[in-house]
Amino acid sequence: MKRAPLPPGSLDNTDCRVLNALQDRLPIDHSPFAEVAGPLGLTVDELIARIARLRELGAITRFGPFLDAAAMGGAFCLCAISVPEARFDEVMTLVNAHPEVAHNYERQHHLNMWFVLACEKPEGIARVAKRIEAETGLHVHLFPKLKEFFIGFRVTA
Amino acid sequence: MSIDAIDRKIIAATASGLPLVPHPFAEVASWIGLQENEVIARMTRMQDVGIIRRIAVAPNHYALGMVANGMSVWDVDDSDAERLGARVGALECVSHCYLRPRSLPQWPYNLFAMIHGQTRDEVERKRAGIADLLGSSCRGSDVLYSTRILKKTGMRLSEGG
């Protein structure tokens, strides 16, 4: 995934409006894009072409359903490992190989690898964490959420 | 809350994204041998019960100029953590805010608040604002900047279950 900002002028006003509009939920019906395209003054085909271009440019990382593991009876858990610098790539490969690892970030800290486990069953968290510990020989700190306060942030493009 | 094998197929089929065609649910249905109306009904049910939070884009913060992203972490008095967490979570600059267990002795922090900004200075200013809000209930804090995204796939389901 791209981490550099897009060059200035990559997105026009319509692109920004498309990005803002698509952070709201898309309707689940026969022509979901029609309801979004109308207020933007676009045809469905134009809207689809814009989304495809935004994806190619790397302005969006994903377009699709966001799932809640907990609602399915599963669980998410934030985890962190303190990885010796010399082993970073090796450990990253071992951690990322698990399909339960949904995201993984390097951060500047003694605990320098932070990843999220998404499991279909709550007991999966401890199982995968133990497996990662066995594979890497490193302790996995578990930070399950006890309470979530807000999750409505939007990027204004 | 439960999902059956067909729901699972729908989730697996859309895990990497919704097809960019005028009738995406018809397309998904054709991939897995269902009728469009069944896919729509099942996805609507999954959204109603919260299994699908929403169908939307995940913007790339970095590409959009939000290149500084700091995970601010706070050691907040347990007796005050819920009340203060709600106030921090309500701040406009905070995208995610969670109460989590400490991992002592290495990790004394129990409140996590993601702060996004165009520069680290901006993130630091916002962090100072959170420190003011927490006041004397906060015994310590840190901020962890991400330096690399190592993986970002979102949740994947096994099709078999």
Short mmCIF file of C-alpha atoms in Angstrom, two decimals:
data_model
loop_
_atom_site.label_atom_id
_atom_site.label_comp_id
_atom_site.label_asym_id
_atom_site.label_seq_id
_atom_site.Cartn_x
_atom_site.Cartn_y
_atom_site.Cartn_z
CA MET A 1 0.00 0.00 0.00
CA LYS A 2 1.17 3.48 -0.88
CA ARG A 3 2.28 5.68 1.98
CA ALA A 4 3.29 8.75 0.02
CA PRO A 5 0.77 11.51 -0.57
CA LEU A 6 -0.55 11.68 -4.11
CA PRO A 7 1.02 14.42 -6.22
CA PRO A 8 -0.94 17.68 -6.03
CA GLY A 9 -3.68 17.83 -8.61
CA SER A 10 -4.14 14.03 -8.73
CA LEU A 11 -7.69 14.37 -7.50
CA ASP A 12 -10.24 16.85 -8.78
CA ASN A 13 -13.23 18.14 -6.82
CA THR A 14 -15.44 15.38 -8.10
CA ASP A 15 -12.95 12.73 -6.97
CA CYS A 16 -13.00 14.26 -3.49
CA ARG A 17 -16.79 14.28 -3.42
CA VAL A 18 -16.83 10.65 -4.55
CA LEU A 19 -14.37 9.72 -1.80
CA ASN A 20 -16.39 11.52 0.83
CA ALA A 21 -19.70 10.07 -0.33
CA LEU A 22 -18.42 6.50 -0.45
CA GLN A 23 -17.32 6.53 3.17
CA ASP A 24 -21.01 6.33 4.03
CA ARG A 25 -22.75 3.03 3.62
CA LEU A 26 -23.55 1.96 0.10
CA PRO A 27 -27.12 0.75 -0.30
CA ILE A 28 -27.60 -2.99 -0.76
CA ASP A 29 -29.92 -3.15 -3.74
CA HIS A 30 -30.09 -3.77 -7.49
CA SER A 31 -28.36 -0.50 -8.48
CA PRO A 32 -26.42 0.68 -5.44
CA PHE A 33 -24.25 3.11 -7.38
CA ALA A 34 -27.24 4.94 -8.82
CA GLU A 35 -28.16 6.43 -5.43
CA VAL A 36 -24.62 7.72 -4.93
CA ALA A 37 -24.09 8.89 -8.50
CA GLY A 38 -27.26 11.01 -8.71
CA PRO A 39 -26.43 13.61 -6.04
CA LEU A 40 -22.87 13.86 -7.39
CA GLY A 41 -24.15 14.68 -10.85
CA LEU A 42 -22.52 11.58 -12.32
CA THR A 43 -23.86 8.65 -14.30
CA VAL A 44 -23.38 5.20 -12.82
CA ASP A 45 -20.70 4.43 -15.39
CA GLU A 46 -18.84 7.65 -14.61
CA LEU A 47 -18.98 6.93 -10.88
CA ILE A 48 -17.68 3.39 -11.39
CA ALA A 49 -14.84 4.67 -13.57
CA ARG A 50 -13.91 7.20 -10.87
CA ILE A 51 -13.85 4.52 -8.16
CA ALA A 52 -11.69 2.29 -10.34
CA ARG A 53 -9.27 5.15 -10.93
CA LEU A 54 -9.14 6.06 -7.23
CA ARG A 55 -8.28 2.46 -6.50
CA GLU A 56 -5.55 2.39 -9.15
CA LEU A 57 -4.10 5.64 -7.82
CA GLY A 58 -4.04 4.19 -4.33
CA ALA A 59 -6.39 6.83 -2.90
CA ILE A 60 -8.55 4.02 -1.55
CA THR A 61 -7.26 0.77 -0.16
CA ARG A 62 -10.49 -1.19 -0.32
CA PHE A 63 -14.06 -0.92 -1.42
CA GLY A 64 -16.38 -3.49 0.01
CA PRO A 65 -18.05 -4.80 3.16
CA PHE A 66 -16.49 -4.00 6.54
CA LEU A 67 -17.04 -6.92 8.84
CA ASP A 68 -17.44 -7.04 12.58
CA ALA A 69 -15.88 -10.23 13.88
CA ALA A 70 -17.56 -9.84 17.26
CA ALA A 71 -21.03 -9.72 15.70
CA MET A 72 -20.30 -13.06 14.06
CA GLY A 73 -19.34 -14.55 17.39
CA GLY A 74 -15.67 -14.01 16.67
CA ALA A 75 -13.17 -11.57 18.06
CA PHE A 76 -10.58 -8.95 17.21
CA CYS A 77 -7.49 -8.39 19.27
CA LEU A 78 -4.72 -5.83 19.00
CA CYS A 79 -1.36 -7.48 19.60
CA ALA A 80 2.19 -6.20 19.89
CA ILE A 81 5.65 -7.73 19.75
CA SER A 82 9.02 -6.28 20.57
CA VAL A 83 11.03 -7.47 17.57
CA PRO A 84 14.83 -7.22 17.50
CA GLU A 85 15.72 -5.01 14.53
CA ALA A 86 17.84 -7.68 12.86
CA ARG A 87 14.93 -10.12 12.87
CA PHE A 88 12.25 -7.70 11.77
CA ASP A 89 11.66 -8.99 8.22
CA GLU A 90 11.81 -12.61 9.28
CA VAL A 91 9.25 -12.07 12.06
CA MET A 92 7.05 -9.95 9.79
CA THR A 93 6.92 -12.81 7.28
CA LEU A 94 5.97 -15.31 9.99
CA VAL A 95 3.28 -13.04 11.44
CA ASN A 96 1.79 -11.95 8.12
CA ALA A 97 1.52 -15.56 6.93
CA HIS A 98 -1.40 -16.07 9.32
CA PRO A 99 -4.69 -15.28 7.58
CA GLU A 100 -6.06 -14.13 10.97
CA VAL A 101 -3.64 -11.17 10.85
CA ALA A 102 -5.87 -8.47 9.35
CA HIS A 103 -3.44 -5.54 9.56
CA ASN A 104 0.10 -5.16 10.72
CA TYR A 105 2.00 -1.92 11.35
CA GLU A 106 5.58 -1.11 12.20
CA ARG A 107 5.72 1.55 14.91
CA GLN A 108 8.53 3.51 16.50
CA HIS A 109 8.70 2.05 19.98
CA HIS A 110 10.28 -0.76 21.93
CA LEU A 111 7.09 -2.64 21.00
CA ASN A 112 7.64 -2.13 17.29
CA MET A 113 5.22 -4.53 15.61
CA TRP A 114 1.49 -4.01 16.10
CA PHE A 115 -1.06 -6.22 14.45
CA VAL A 116 -4.72 -7.06 14.69
CA LEU A 117 -5.94 -10.64 14.89
CA ALA A 118 -9.45 -11.23 13.55
CA CYS A 119 -10.75 -14.67 14.44
CA GLU A 120 -14.07 -16.32 13.85
CA LYS A 121 -14.12 -17.72 17.39
CA PRO A 122 -12.85 -15.92 20.51
CA GLU A 123 -10.62 -18.85 21.42
CA GLY A 124 -8.83 -18.37 18.09
CA ILE A 125 -7.03 -15.28 19.43
CA ALA A 126 -5.08 -17.15 22.09
CA ARG A 127 -4.43 -20.06 19.73
CA VAL A 128 -2.95 -17.90 16.94
CA ALA A 129 -1.00 -15.76 19.43
CA LYS A 130 0.53 -18.89 20.97
CA ARG A 131 1.42 -20.19 17.53
CA ILE A 132 3.12 -16.91 16.65
CA GLU A 133 5.03 -17.06 19.94
CA ALA A 134 6.16 -20.59 19.14
CA GLU A 135 7.21 -19.66 15.61
CA THR A 136 9.05 -16.47 16.55
CA GLY A 137 10.20 -17.19 20.09
CA LEU A 138 8.90 -13.72 21.01
CA HIS A 139 6.24 -12.73 23.51
CA VAL A 140 2.95 -11.52 22.03
CA HIS A 141 1.27 -8.84 24.17
CA LEU A 142 -2.52 -9.02 23.87
CA PHE A 143 -4.59 -5.85 24.02
CA PRO A 144 -8.22 -6.89 23.52
CA LYS A 145 -10.61 -3.96 23.55
CA LEU A 146 -12.49 -3.61 26.82
CA LYS A 147 -14.53 -0.72 25.53
CA GLU A 148 -14.81 1.16 22.24
CA PHE A 149 -15.66 4.82 22.46
CA PHE A 150 -16.08 6.03 18.92
CA ILE A 151 -15.53 4.78 15.45
CA GLY A 152 -17.01 7.32 13.10
CA PHE A 153 -13.92 9.07 11.81
CA ARG A 154 -13.99 10.17 8.20
CA VAL A 155 -11.21 11.50 6.10
CA THR A 156 -12.34 14.64 4.34
CA ALA A 157 -10.74 14.48 0.92
CA MET B 1 -25.61 -14.20 15.87
CA SER B 2 -24.88 -16.82 13.30
CA ILE B 3 -24.02 -17.08 9.67
CA ASP B 4 -24.53 -20.17 7.58
CA ALA B 5 -22.49 -21.63 4.75
CA ILE B 6 -24.15 -19.43 2.14
CA ASP B 7 -23.53 -16.22 4.12
CA ARG B 8 -19.96 -17.35 4.46
CA LYS B 9 -19.66 -17.80 0.70
CA ILE B 10 -20.97 -14.27 0.16
CA ILE B 11 -18.49 -12.83 2.65
CA ALA B 12 -15.62 -14.77 1.12
CA ALA B 13 -16.61 -13.68 -2.40
CA THR B 14 -16.60 -9.99 -1.40
CA ALA B 15 -13.62 -10.11 0.98
CA SER B 16 -11.26 -8.41 -1.41
CA GLY B 17 -13.89 -5.97 -2.62
CA LEU B 18 -17.21 -5.45 -4.32
CA PRO B 19 -17.08 -5.75 -8.14
CA LEU B 20 -17.21 -2.37 -9.88
CA VAL B 21 -20.17 -3.01 -12.14
CA PRO B 22 -23.63 -1.39 -12.20
CA HIS B 23 -25.25 -4.38 -10.47
CA PRO B 24 -22.53 -5.69 -8.15
CA PHE B 25 -24.78 -7.97 -6.11
CA ALA B 26 -25.97 -9.70 -9.28
CA GLU B 27 -22.33 -10.23 -10.20
CA VAL B 28 -21.48 -11.65 -6.76
CA ALA B 29 -24.55 -13.91 -7.03
CA SER B 30 -23.39 -15.24 -10.38
CA TRP B 31 -19.98 -16.13 -8.92
CA ILE B 32 -21.45 -18.37 -6.27
CA GLY B 33 -24.54 -19.71 -8.01
CA LEU B 34 -27.21 -17.66 -6.22
CA GLN B 35 -29.95 -15.28 -7.30
CA GLU B 36 -29.29 -11.57 -6.89
CA ASN B 37 -32.27 -11.15 -4.55
CA GLU B 38 -30.92 -13.81 -2.22
CA VAL B 39 -27.53 -12.09 -2.02
CA ILE B 40 -29.25 -8.75 -1.35
CA ALA B 41 -31.51 -10.25 1.32
CA ARG B 42 -28.65 -12.02 3.08
CA MET B 43 -26.29 -9.05 2.99
CA THR B 44 -29.08 -6.79 4.26
CA ARG B 45 -29.71 -9.16 7.14
CA MET B 46 -26.00 -9.29 7.95
CA GLN B 47 -25.88 -5.50 7.94
CA ASP B 48 -29.01 -5.28 10.12
CA VAL B 49 -27.45 -7.48 12.78
CA GLY B 50 -24.07 -5.74 12.56
CA ILE B 51 -22.01 -8.50 10.96
CA ILE B 52 -21.47 -6.15 8.03
CA ARG B 53 -20.81 -2.72 9.51
CA ARG B 54 -21.22 -1.06 6.16
CA ILE B 55 -20.20 -1.36 2.54
CA ALA B 56 -17.90 1.56 1.87
CA VAL B 57 -14.44 2.65 0.80
CA ALA B 58 -11.43 2.51 3.05
CA PRO B 59 -9.56 5.69 2.16
CA ASN B 60 -5.80 5.61 2.13
CA HIS B 61 -4.99 8.26 4.74
CA TYR B 62 -1.45 8.60 3.48
CA ALA B 63 -2.37 9.15 -0.16
CA LEU B 64 -4.83 11.82 0.97
CA GLY B 65 -2.13 13.73 2.80
CA MET B 66 -2.81 12.42 6.32
CA VAL B 67 0.76 11.17 6.49
CA ALA B 68 1.21 11.51 10.24
CA ASN B 69 -0.66 8.89 12.20
CA GLY B 70 0.09 8.47 15.84
CA MET B 71 -1.28 5.92 18.25
CA SER B 72 -1.47 7.96 21.43
CA VAL B 73 -1.58 5.88 24.59
CA TRP B 74 -2.45 6.99 28.10
CA ASP B 75 -2.24 5.59 31.59
CA VAL B 76 -5.55 6.79 33.00
CA ASP B 77 -6.86 6.14 36.48
CA ASP B 78 -9.21 3.15 36.16
CA SER B 79 -11.95 4.87 38.13
CA ASP B 80 -12.05 7.69 35.57
CA ALA B 81 -11.12 5.84 32.38
CA GLU B 82 -14.62 5.24 31.00
CA ARG B 83 -15.78 8.79 31.51
CA LEU B 84 -12.60 10.31 30.05
CA GLY B 85 -12.37 7.77 27.23
CA ALA B 86 -15.80 8.84 26.02
CA ARG B 87 -14.65 12.47 25.93
CA VAL B 88 -11.43 11.65 24.07
CA GLY B 89 -13.32 9.45 21.62
CA ALA B 90 -15.66 12.31 20.83
CA LEU B 91 -12.81 14.56 19.68
CA GLU B 92 -12.85 15.18 15.96
CA CYS B 93 -9.17 14.36 15.48
CA VAL B 94 -9.51 10.90 17.05
CA SER B 95 -10.43 8.06 14.70
CA HIS B 96 -10.47 5.13 17.09
CA CYS B 97 -10.50 5.18 20.86
CA TYR B 98 -10.41 2.10 23.04
CA LEU B 99 -9.94 1.04 26.61
CA ARG B 100 -7.58 -1.94 26.73
CA PRO B 101 -5.82 -3.92 29.47
CA ARG B 102 -2.33 -2.83 30.50
CA SER B 103 0.54 -5.27 29.95
CA LEU B 104 2.66 -4.57 33.00
CA PRO B 105 5.47 -3.98 33.58
CA GLN B 106 6.35 -3.03 29.98
CA TRP B 107 3.09 -1.38 29.07
CA PRO B 108 1.29 0.83 31.60
CA TYR B 109 -1.21 2.38 29.17
CA ASN B 110 -4.93 1.57 29.14
CA LEU B 111 -6.44 4.21 26.84
CA PHE B 112 -5.60 4.13 23.13
CA ALA B 113 -6.54 7.00 20.81
CA MET B 114 -5.51 7.14 17.15
CA ILE B 115 -4.69 10.65 15.99
CA HIS B 116 -4.32 11.54 12.32
CA GLY B 117 -2.80 14.67 10.88
CA GLN B 118 -0.94 16.11 7.96
CA THR B 119 2.27 16.53 10.00
CA ARG B 120 3.68 15.19 13.24
CA ASP B 121 3.48 18.72 14.64
CA GLU B 122 -0.22 18.66 14.06
CA VAL B 123 -0.49 15.26 15.78
CA GLU B 124 1.56 16.58 18.72
CA ARG B 125 -0.73 19.61 19.07
CA LYS B 126 -3.75 17.35 19.13
CA ARG B 127 -2.03 15.12 21.64
CA ALA B 128 -1.39 18.09 23.91
CA GLY B 129 -5.12 18.83 23.72
CA ILE B 130 -5.90 15.30 24.89
CA ALA B 131 -3.39 15.67 27.75
CA ASP B 132 -5.21 18.83 28.87
CA LEU B 133 -8.53 17.03 28.76
CA LEU B 134 -7.24 14.11 30.84
CA GLY B 135 -5.55 16.35 33.39
CA SER B 136 -4.39 14.80 36.64
CA SER B 137 -6.22 11.50 35.97
CA CYS B 138 -3.43 10.68 33.53
CA ARG B 139 -0.20 9.31 35.01
CA GLY B 140 1.76 8.98 31.80
CA SER B 141 1.50 8.85 28.03
CA ASP B 142 3.34 8.10 24.84
CA VAL B 143 2.71 8.25 21.12
CA LEU B 144 3.70 5.58 18.63
CA TYR B 145 4.09 6.65 15.03
CA SER B 146 3.63 4.07 12.34
CA THR B 147 6.61 3.83 10.07
CA ARG B 148 5.39 1.09 7.72
CA ILE B 149 2.22 -0.75 6.87
CA LEU B 150 3.23 -4.38 6.86
CA LYS B 151 -0.15 -5.86 5.98
CA LYS B 152 -3.67 -4.60 5.40
CA THR B 153 -6.18 -7.12 4.18
CA GLY B 154 -9.05 -6.76 6.59
CA MET B 155 -10.79 -9.74 8.07
CA ARG B 156 -10.84 -12.92 6.02
CA LEU B 157 -13.20 -15.81 6.57
CA SER B 158 -12.49 -19.38 5.79
CA GLU B 159 -15.14 -20.64 3.40
CA GLY B 160 -15.60 -23.95 5.11
CA GLY B 161 -16.21 -22.56 8.56
#
